[in-house]
């Protein structure tokens, strides 16, 4: 057939010579990729590692990590005739290991429940044994799909594009028509006959198939004779669920994160001997549960798997009638926190709970409220009942590393916001679900103790005929039985997890502190003038300079619909915006809270950080009294704020709170509830949503299976006869893949800064012409002084102070190139990071940014010496990135303007350091050229405005040039908070 106008299709058939997994369409594209590839040895500069990966002690075997598939019987005896008896009391070297987690940690695993691999009969495997064999399948067996392209197309249409069924069928018709025009063979039909054919293929997938079940519940209390009663008493409520045991086994056996699991409770210590709390299994609770389980000697060597639950009602549409759904999610506690947060199928939807409703006349009656509570707890107990037999005796299960292990289940923490916590703990709204502190004296109640089922039972026996005393005196809803009473070792009060999103970010910060500041301004300045001040606060927020990853608020914080991300972004810039407009005590109160917030949101928390958290809570409680003094508040009977007092204990129990935050379940709402609802026809949508979730799980399980069997490697379209002469090689590369051994995810350096991949065009290529082009007549002088420092690194006088005639002449500079940006890569596990905790950002120095004025970012520059925190850093503003050659060496440099520290300590009110611009004797900004290796990362400066109002048309473009004093914003992100203290 004659081709019309258009570009010829080229498949991705040229592999990267460094084997990074990327394939290119053309030789030119491969050439560009080679110079940018992270595995190219020439792209790696020598850098000082922030830790050295020490080899284990002698006779220490490597840590064994587990993988999928399950067997369904219980071992009668763990020790076979040829197996060695398990002696867990003695701590072997295998149970200690140095790991590369944020500076190196010494990890001790539980000596009794250590997740020892076993065979399919439950007998211990000898050391260094290979995993038991699994069912062998052909390398080209894509069942139920005929080929890789067919699977990729199904995944693309259903999961990625979420294409409607009619459009899928239309696409297949177009596909068939195009094949007829191209005179294709008649038997080469489209991959799918229609949308239903695609759905049938997905439905016939065997792996990842956990079918939905239903049960119904109805009020059984009887109806008064002669009365029809309210409709909720006669209505049947239906809940849908999937077997949580099979869901848990699927997660345990998921090979995608089989090596990112903890197969035993652990205690981690830094090299300095400080206890480290990070992943869930590093907390005390998992260890204590293992101690209880190990009282039965038949469980020794088992793997403890706590099931983390979470539920929260969500609204899919405000405009329709039935718009609420009540999903229940589950995740095993063994997966590490970064996996649970990363949307990698470590969180699964287990059930959709019933939502009983009634008319306005009956919705607040005690009888209906009691029924609604008991329906919730009874439903949870019914859904989780399949786990109960395996909470006392082990069940042989295949793990993600391919090994079989004896698994003991348990109920783990429950992720929920405050209303849900009150419902779970059966406490009165307004009371703390964790302790018995009275609402009118939350933080100073000397009689307060932690709640437990034992304490509740004692009270129920004492006041069984006085429910009002239980309600008013102890905050207990005594006529509801918590679901945890049906399961061993489960105490709902103990299992309620910390909730960073609703307790800290949206609760204390957005709903309390931000609102209280507005109320104070209205009390102190009147309604009219307070609006002027609030408008200036909004303008200060809008005038904050740009920063990588920082959200801008062009109109300030005055928007109606707040999200958790909005609150997190506002926290980063709010404190400098209100300083000067509110009393210093109010600023100190919010500063103390911000310090607490950033400390508890870290991914790794040690004993020193716990002390800092406790001190920050104490300062916050002390400083927040200013809201009482200014009559903004009359009390602090606020359960969300009171919950801050429990964080130290909860971190010690469950590890870093960011692995149990309700933001994990709320983000899951999108994929499990909202998107499936939008794909439905809105008529009895729940059934369609259940089917969509089941198909998505099958596609995800198929992809993991195919990836594990190495069936999705390489480009989708393989060449029939690849031409080897089209693959350019790096000089010195023989095509065997040099550099494969260096392709390791993990910690490589504290700060690694590189110039952009391509230099900017239309700049002069000589240094003299470049200086004139940029209007920087002293650029040549700066370069000469820079070279003096390079050639005299130990000189007592630095290049900035030495006589210019002692500096090298630079008439022979070669290859001068100008760049508009550089990238900084550093270890920041608490921020958005890849495997190993590495984070990358771009630092810009560009004369025109998005069609507007230029953007010249600020950076932290490392000082010589051993000072900690901000005392070991300079702050500078990058005006130019460039490189040049001199005496057979290439130098990557930046021309910067300097700032000096204002005062010798941080601001007493905000807790932030302040800096001011440096000027020379002629009143010009002090500048110099530095090597980019001395740059650590971006710095964020916010102008100190005091009590003055910003000019009406002041924008963020003017901030770094107009202000003469700046806050160093340590709240720009978590890494900044850790280095700018």
mmCIF file of C-alpha atoms in Angstrom, residues 1 176-184:
data_model
loop_
_atom_site.group_PDB
_atom_site.id
_atom_site.type_symbol
_atom_site.label_atom_id
_atom_site.label_comp_id
_atom_site.label_asym_id
_atom_site.label_seq_id
_atom_site.Cartn_x
_atom_site.Cartn_y
_atom_site.Cartn_z
ATOM 1 C CA UNK A 1 0.000 0.000 0.000
ATOM 2 C CA UNK A 176 -8.951 -4.484 11.648
ATOM 3 C CA UNK A 177 -9.745 -1.990 8.884
ATOM 4 C CA UNK A 178 -6.132 -0.815 8.774
ATOM 5 C CA UNK A 179 -4.892 -4.392 8.449
ATOM 6 C CA UNK A 180 -7.224 -4.937 5.503
ATOM 7 C CA UNK A 181 -5.859 -1.842 3.789
ATOM 8 C CA UNK A 182 -2.307 -3.034 4.319
ATOM 9 C CA UNK A 183 -3.221 -6.424 2.776
ATOM 10 C CA UNK A 184 -2.335 -8.273 5.975
#
